[in-house]
Coordinates of C-alpha atoms in Angstrom, one line a residue:
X1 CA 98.6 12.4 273.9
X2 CA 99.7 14.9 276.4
X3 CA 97.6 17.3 275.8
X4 CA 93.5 18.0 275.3
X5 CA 92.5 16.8 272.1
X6 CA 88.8 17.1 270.3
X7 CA 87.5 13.6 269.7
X8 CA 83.4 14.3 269.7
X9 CA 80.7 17.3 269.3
X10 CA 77.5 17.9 270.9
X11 CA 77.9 16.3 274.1
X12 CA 76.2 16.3 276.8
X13 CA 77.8 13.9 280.0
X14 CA 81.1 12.3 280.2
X15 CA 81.5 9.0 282.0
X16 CA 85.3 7.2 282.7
X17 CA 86.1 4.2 283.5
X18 CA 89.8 2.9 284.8
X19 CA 90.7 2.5 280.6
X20 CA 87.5 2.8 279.3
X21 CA 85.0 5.8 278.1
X22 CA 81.2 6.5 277.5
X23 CA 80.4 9.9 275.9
X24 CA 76.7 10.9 276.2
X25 CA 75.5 13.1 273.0
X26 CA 72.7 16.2 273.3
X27 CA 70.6 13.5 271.0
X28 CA 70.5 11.2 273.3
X29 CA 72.9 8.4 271.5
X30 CA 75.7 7.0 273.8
X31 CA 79.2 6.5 272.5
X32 CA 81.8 4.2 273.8
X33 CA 85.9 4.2 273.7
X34 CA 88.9 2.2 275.3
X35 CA 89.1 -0.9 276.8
X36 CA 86.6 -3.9 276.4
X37 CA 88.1 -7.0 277.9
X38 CA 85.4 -7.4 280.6
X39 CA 82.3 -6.1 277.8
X40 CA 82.3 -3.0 279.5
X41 CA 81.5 -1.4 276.5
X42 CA 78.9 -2.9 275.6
X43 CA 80.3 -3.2 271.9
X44 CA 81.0 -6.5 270.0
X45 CA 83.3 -8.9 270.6
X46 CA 86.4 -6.6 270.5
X47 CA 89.3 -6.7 273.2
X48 CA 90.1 -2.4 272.2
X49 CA 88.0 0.1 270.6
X50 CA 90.9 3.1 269.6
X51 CA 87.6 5.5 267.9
X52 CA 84.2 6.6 269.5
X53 CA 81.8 4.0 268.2
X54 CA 77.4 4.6 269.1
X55 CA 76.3 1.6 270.6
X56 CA 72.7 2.9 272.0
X57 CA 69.8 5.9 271.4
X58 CA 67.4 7.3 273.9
X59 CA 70.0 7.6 276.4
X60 CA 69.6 9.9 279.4
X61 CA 72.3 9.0 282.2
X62 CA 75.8 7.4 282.3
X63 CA 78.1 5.9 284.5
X64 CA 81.2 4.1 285.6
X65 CA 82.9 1.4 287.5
X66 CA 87.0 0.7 287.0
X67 CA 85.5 -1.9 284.1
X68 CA 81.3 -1.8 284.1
X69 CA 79.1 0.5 282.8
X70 CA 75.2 1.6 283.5
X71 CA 73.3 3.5 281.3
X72 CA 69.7 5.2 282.1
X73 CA 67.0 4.9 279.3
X74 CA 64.8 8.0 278.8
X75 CA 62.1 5.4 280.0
X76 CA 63.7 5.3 283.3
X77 CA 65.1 1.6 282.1
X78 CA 68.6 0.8 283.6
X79 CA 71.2 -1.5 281.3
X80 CA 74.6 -2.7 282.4
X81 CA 77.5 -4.4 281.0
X82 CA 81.1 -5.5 281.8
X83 CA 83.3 -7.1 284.7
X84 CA 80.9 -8.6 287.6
X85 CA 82.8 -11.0 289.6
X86 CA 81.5 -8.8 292.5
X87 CA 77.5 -8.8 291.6
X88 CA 78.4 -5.1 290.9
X89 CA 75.8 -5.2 287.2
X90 CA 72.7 -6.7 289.5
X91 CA 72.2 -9.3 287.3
X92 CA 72.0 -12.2 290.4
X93 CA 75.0 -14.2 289.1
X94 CA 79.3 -13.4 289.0
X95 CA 79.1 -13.9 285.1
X96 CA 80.7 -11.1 283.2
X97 CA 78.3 -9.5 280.6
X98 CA 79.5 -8.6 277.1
X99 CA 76.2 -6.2 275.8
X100 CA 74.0 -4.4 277.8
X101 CA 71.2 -6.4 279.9
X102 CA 68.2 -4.8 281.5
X103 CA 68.8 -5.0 285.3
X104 CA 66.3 -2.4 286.5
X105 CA 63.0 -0.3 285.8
X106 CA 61.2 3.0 287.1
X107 CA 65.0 4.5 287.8
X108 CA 65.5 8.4 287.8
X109 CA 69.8 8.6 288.5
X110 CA 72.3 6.5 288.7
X111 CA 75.9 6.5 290.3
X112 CA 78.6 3.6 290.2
X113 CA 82.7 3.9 290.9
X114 CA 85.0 0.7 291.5
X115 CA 82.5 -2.4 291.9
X116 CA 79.5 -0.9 293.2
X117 CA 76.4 0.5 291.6
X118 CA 73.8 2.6 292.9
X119 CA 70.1 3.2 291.5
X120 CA 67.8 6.1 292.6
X121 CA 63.8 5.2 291.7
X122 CA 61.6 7.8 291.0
X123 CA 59.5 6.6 294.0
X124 CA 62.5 7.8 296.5
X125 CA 63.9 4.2 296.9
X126 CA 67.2 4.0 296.7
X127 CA 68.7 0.4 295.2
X128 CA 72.4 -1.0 295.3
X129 CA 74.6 -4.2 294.1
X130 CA 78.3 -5.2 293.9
X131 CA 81.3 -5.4 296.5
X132 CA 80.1 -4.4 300.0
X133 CA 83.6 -6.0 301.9
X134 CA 83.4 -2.1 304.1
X135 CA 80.1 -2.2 304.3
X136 CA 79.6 0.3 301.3
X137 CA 76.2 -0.7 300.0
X138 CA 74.9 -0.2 303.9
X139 CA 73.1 -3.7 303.4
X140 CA 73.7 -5.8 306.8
X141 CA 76.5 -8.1 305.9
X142 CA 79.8 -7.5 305.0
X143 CA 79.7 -9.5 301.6
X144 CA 79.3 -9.0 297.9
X145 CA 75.7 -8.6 297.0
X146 CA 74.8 -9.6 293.0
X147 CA 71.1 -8.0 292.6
X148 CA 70.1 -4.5 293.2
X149 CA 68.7 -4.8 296.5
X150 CA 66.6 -1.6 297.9
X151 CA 68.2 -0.1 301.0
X152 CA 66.4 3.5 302.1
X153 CA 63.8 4.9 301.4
X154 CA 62.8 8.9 300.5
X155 CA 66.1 9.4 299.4
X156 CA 66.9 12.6 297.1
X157 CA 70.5 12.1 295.7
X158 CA 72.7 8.9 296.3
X159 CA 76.4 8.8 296.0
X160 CA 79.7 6.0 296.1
X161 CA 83.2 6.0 296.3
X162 CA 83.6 2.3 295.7
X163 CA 84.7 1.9 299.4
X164 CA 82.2 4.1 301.0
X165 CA 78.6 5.9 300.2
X166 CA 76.5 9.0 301.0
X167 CA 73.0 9.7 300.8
X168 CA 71.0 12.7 301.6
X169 CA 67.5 12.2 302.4
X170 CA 64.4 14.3 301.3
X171 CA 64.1 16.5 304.5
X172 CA 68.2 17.3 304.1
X173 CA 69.3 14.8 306.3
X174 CA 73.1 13.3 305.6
X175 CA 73.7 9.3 305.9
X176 CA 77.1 7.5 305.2
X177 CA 78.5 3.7 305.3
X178 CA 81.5 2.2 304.6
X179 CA 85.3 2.7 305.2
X180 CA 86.2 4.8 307.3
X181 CA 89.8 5.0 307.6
X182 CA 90.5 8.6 307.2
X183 CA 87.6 9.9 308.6
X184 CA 85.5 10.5 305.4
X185 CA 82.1 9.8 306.5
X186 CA 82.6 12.4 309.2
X187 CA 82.0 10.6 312.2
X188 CA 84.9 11.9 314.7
X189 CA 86.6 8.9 314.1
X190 CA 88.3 5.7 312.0
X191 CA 85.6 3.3 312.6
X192 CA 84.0 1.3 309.5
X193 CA 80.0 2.4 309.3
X194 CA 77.6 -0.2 308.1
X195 CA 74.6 -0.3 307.7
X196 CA 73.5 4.1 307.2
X197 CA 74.7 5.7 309.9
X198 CA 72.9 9.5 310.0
X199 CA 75.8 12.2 309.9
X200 CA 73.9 15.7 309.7
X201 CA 70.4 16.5 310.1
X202 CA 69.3 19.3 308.9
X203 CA 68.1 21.8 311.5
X204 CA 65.0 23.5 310.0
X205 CA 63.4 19.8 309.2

Protein backbone atom coordinates (compact mmCIF):
# COMPACT_ATOMS: atom_id res chain seq x y z
CA UNK A 1 0.00 0.00 0.00
CA UNK A 2 1.47 3.25 -0.93
CA UNK A 3 -0.60 5.25 0.47
CA UNK A 4 -2.54 5.96 4.08
CA UNK A 5 -5.16 3.60 4.53
CA UNK A 6 -7.99 3.26 7.48
CA UNK A 7 -7.57 0.02 9.21
CA UNK A 8 -9.06 0.83 12.99
CA UNK A 9 -11.39 3.59 14.92
CA UNK A 10 -11.24 5.00 18.17
CA UNK A 11 -7.73 4.92 18.89
CA UNK A 12 -5.88 6.21 21.29
CA UNK A 13 -1.65 5.26 20.97
CA UNK A 14 0.09 3.63 18.23
CA UNK A 15 3.09 1.39 18.83
CA UNK A 16 5.58 -0.12 15.75
CA UNK A 17 7.68 -2.50 15.81
CA UNK A 18 10.48 -3.42 12.79
CA UNK A 19 7.21 -5.58 10.96
CA UNK A 20 5.00 -5.70 13.70
CA UNK A 21 1.97 -3.32 15.13
CA UNK A 22 0.09 -2.69 18.49
CA UNK A 23 -2.90 -0.25 18.21
CA UNK A 24 -4.18 0.94 21.61
CA UNK A 25 -8.15 1.70 21.51
CA UNK A 26 -9.95 4.79 23.71
CA UNK A 27 -11.58 1.53 25.60
CA UNK A 28 -8.66 0.41 26.79
CA UNK A 29 -8.43 -2.98 24.53
CA UNK A 30 -5.00 -3.48 22.68
CA UNK A 31 -4.95 -4.68 19.13
CA UNK A 32 -2.07 -6.36 17.44
CA UNK A 33 -0.93 -6.73 13.54
CA UNK A 34 2.17 -8.03 11.45
CA UNK A 35 4.79 -10.17 12.16
CA UNK A 36 4.79 -12.90 15.00
CA UNK A 37 7.76 -15.22 14.51
CA UNK A 38 9.41 -14.17 17.86
CA UNK A 39 5.55 -14.06 19.85
CA UNK A 40 5.79 -10.50 19.71
CA UNK A 41 2.36 -10.31 19.44
CA UNK A 42 1.38 -11.84 21.96
CA UNK A 43 -1.38 -13.80 19.75
CA UNK A 44 -1.47 -17.58 19.17
CA UNK A 45 0.72 -19.71 17.60
CA UNK A 46 0.66 -17.86 14.26
CA UNK A 47 3.91 -16.97 12.19
CA UNK A 48 1.60 -13.59 10.38
CA UNK A 49 -1.34 -11.83 11.46
CA UNK A 50 -2.54 -9.76 7.93
CA UNK A 51 -5.90 -8.09 10.17
CA UNK A 52 -6.02 -6.22 13.62
CA UNK A 53 -6.90 -8.97 15.99
CA UNK A 54 -7.68 -7.79 20.30
CA UNK A 55 -5.57 -9.79 22.28
CA UNK A 56 -5.92 -7.82 25.80
CA UNK A 57 -8.48 -5.10 27.84
CA UNK A 58 -7.60 -2.60 30.50
CA UNK A 59 -4.76 -1.52 28.68
CA UNK A 60 -3.17 1.88 29.35
CA UNK A 61 0.45 2.16 27.69
CA UNK A 62 2.20 0.49 24.68
CA UNK A 63 5.41 -0.04 23.35
CA UNK A 64 7.99 -1.48 21.00
CA UNK A 65 11.21 -3.17 20.32
CA UNK A 66 12.38 -4.29 16.46
CA UNK A 67 10.42 -7.78 17.66
CA UNK A 68 9.06 -7.45 21.60
CA UNK A 69 6.36 -5.77 22.89
CA UNK A 70 5.35 -4.23 26.62
CA UNK A 71 2.10 -3.35 27.49
CA UNK A 72 1.04 -1.23 30.85
CA UNK A 73 -2.07 -2.52 32.70
CA UNK A 74 -4.47 0.25 34.10
CA UNK A 75 -3.18 -1.39 37.42
CA UNK A 76 0.18 -0.28 36.80
CA UNK A 77 1.01 -4.22 35.83
CA UNK A 78 3.71 -4.50 33.04
CA UNK A 79 3.46 -7.68 30.40
CA UNK A 80 5.86 -8.53 27.66
CA UNK A 81 6.19 -10.86 24.93
CA UNK A 82 8.39 -11.69 21.89
CA UNK A 83 12.26 -12.08 20.88
CA UNK A 84 14.60 -11.99 24.09
CA UNK A 85 17.82 -13.47 23.24
CA UNK A 86 19.10 -10.15 24.85
CA UNK A 87 17.14 -10.29 28.44
CA UNK A 88 15.34 -7.35 26.71
CA UNK A 89 11.36 -8.84 28.20
CA UNK A 90 13.03 -8.99 32.00
CA UNK A 91 11.98 -12.22 32.46
CA UNK A 92 15.72 -13.50 33.97
CA UNK A 93 16.30 -16.09 31.13
CA UNK A 94 17.19 -15.68 26.93
CA UNK A 95 13.91 -17.79 26.18
CA UNK A 96 11.73 -16.16 23.72
CA UNK A 97 8.09 -15.64 25.05
CA UNK A 98 4.99 -16.39 22.79
CA UNK A 99 1.93 -14.58 25.17
CA UNK A 100 2.34 -11.97 27.42
CA UNK A 101 4.07 -12.77 30.95
CA UNK A 102 3.95 -10.33 33.98
CA UNK A 103 7.50 -8.97 34.37
CA UNK A 104 6.74 -5.94 36.57
CA UNK A 105 4.30 -4.22 39.14
CA UNK A 106 3.58 -0.53 40.54
CA UNK A 107 4.86 0.88 36.86
CA UNK A 108 3.49 4.42 35.60
CA UNK A 109 5.31 4.62 31.72
CA UNK A 110 7.10 2.63 29.75
CA UNK A 111 9.53 3.01 26.76
CA UNK A 112 11.40 0.21 24.67
CA UNK A 113 13.15 0.53 20.95
CA UNK A 114 15.67 -2.23 19.51
CA UNK A 115 16.43 -4.70 22.56
CA UNK A 116 16.08 -2.59 25.41
CA UNK A 117 13.16 -1.82 27.71
CA UNK A 118 12.62 0.81 30.15
CA UNK A 119 10.13 0.97 33.22
CA UNK A 120 9.27 4.18 35.15
CA UNK A 121 7.57 3.27 38.81
CA UNK A 122 5.28 5.50 40.31
CA UNK A 123 7.68 5.73 43.21
CA UNK A 124 10.27 7.75 40.83
CA UNK A 125 12.54 4.55 40.26
CA UNK A 126 13.48 4.08 37.07
CA UNK A 127 13.96 0.06 35.94
CA UNK A 128 15.70 -1.35 32.69
CA UNK A 129 16.62 -4.91 30.89
CA UNK A 130 17.99 -6.07 27.55
CA UNK A 131 21.17 -5.38 25.42
CA UNK A 132 23.48 -2.93 27.20
CA UNK A 133 26.87 -3.76 24.68
CA UNK A 134 27.19 0.71 24.68
CA UNK A 135 26.40 0.94 27.92
CA UNK A 136 22.62 1.92 27.13
CA UNK A 137 20.85 0.70 30.23
CA UNK A 138 23.68 2.86 32.39
CA UNK A 139 24.07 -0.41 34.63
CA UNK A 140 28.06 -0.89 35.26
CA UNK A 141 28.95 -3.50 32.85
CA UNK A 142 29.00 -3.55 29.38
CA UNK A 143 26.70 -6.79 28.95
CA UNK A 144 23.20 -7.91 28.26
CA UNK A 145 21.14 -7.75 31.46
CA UNK A 146 17.77 -10.28 31.50
CA UNK A 147 15.70 -8.70 34.59
CA UNK A 148 14.54 -5.25 35.04
CA UNK A 149 17.14 -4.06 37.27
CA UNK A 150 16.45 -0.48 38.96
CA UNK A 151 19.05 2.14 37.95
CA UNK A 152 18.08 5.98 39.34
CA UNK A 153 16.08 7.13 41.31
CA UNK A 154 13.52 10.38 41.36
CA UNK A 155 13.35 10.13 37.84
CA UNK A 156 10.38 12.02 35.87
CA UNK A 157 10.48 10.76 32.19
CA UNK A 158 12.84 7.97 30.87
CA UNK A 159 13.74 7.49 27.29
CA UNK A 160 15.91 4.87 24.73
CA UNK A 161 17.18 4.66 21.42
CA UNK A 162 18.25 1.14 21.58
CA UNK A 163 21.94 2.19 21.59
CA UNK A 164 21.73 5.10 23.89
CA UNK A 165 19.21 6.51 26.75
CA UNK A 166 18.08 9.83 28.39
CA UNK A 167 16.56 10.61 31.60
CA UNK A 168 15.45 13.79 33.11
CA UNK A 169 15.29 13.87 36.76
CA UNK A 170 12.57 15.49 38.95
CA UNK A 171 14.38 18.89 39.73
CA UNK A 172 15.01 19.17 35.55
CA UNK A 173 18.20 17.76 35.50
CA UNK A 174 19.37 15.89 32.01
CA UNK A 175 21.38 12.41 32.22
CA UNK A 176 22.50 10.25 29.18
CA UNK A 177 24.43 6.74 28.59
CA UNK A 178 25.39 4.87 25.82
CA UNK A 179 26.83 5.34 22.29
CA UNK A 180 28.12 8.12 21.54
CA UNK A 181 29.42 8.19 18.19
CA UNK A 182 27.89 11.19 16.80
CA UNK A 183 27.72 13.23 19.62
CA UNK A 184 24.03 12.50 20.64
CA UNK A 185 24.28 12.53 24.30
CA UNK A 186 25.77 16.04 24.05
CA UNK A 187 28.90 15.70 25.72
CA UNK A 188 31.45 17.71 23.36
CA UNK A 189 32.63 14.65 22.12
CA UNK A 190 32.49 10.78 20.61
CA UNK A 191 33.12 9.09 23.78
CA UNK A 192 30.79 5.99 24.85
CA UNK A 193 28.88 7.15 28.42
CA UNK A 194 28.19 4.49 30.90
CA UNK A 195 26.91 4.44 33.67
CA UNK A 196 24.43 8.21 33.69
CA UNK A 197 26.50 10.79 32.95
CA UNK A 198 24.59 14.40 34.01
CA UNK A 199 24.34 16.58 30.71
CA UNK A 200 22.20 19.72 31.85
CA UNK A 201 21.23 20.87 35.13
CA UNK A 202 18.71 22.92 35.38
CA UNK A 203 19.68 26.38 36.69
CA UNK A 204 16.73 27.53 38.91
CA UNK A 205 17.02 23.93 40.91
Amino acid sequence: IHFFYKVLTDTKAVAAGKYHTLVLKKDGTLWVAGLNDSGQLGYKNVQVQYRFVEVLSNVSSIACGSFHSLVLKKDGTLLATGFNKNGQLGTSDFIDKKAFVKVLTDVIAISAMGDCSFALKKDGTLWVTGYNSYGQLGVAKNSSINIFTQVFDKVKTASTSGFHSLLIKDDGSVWATGYNYYGQLGTKDRRDRTPWTLIFADPSS
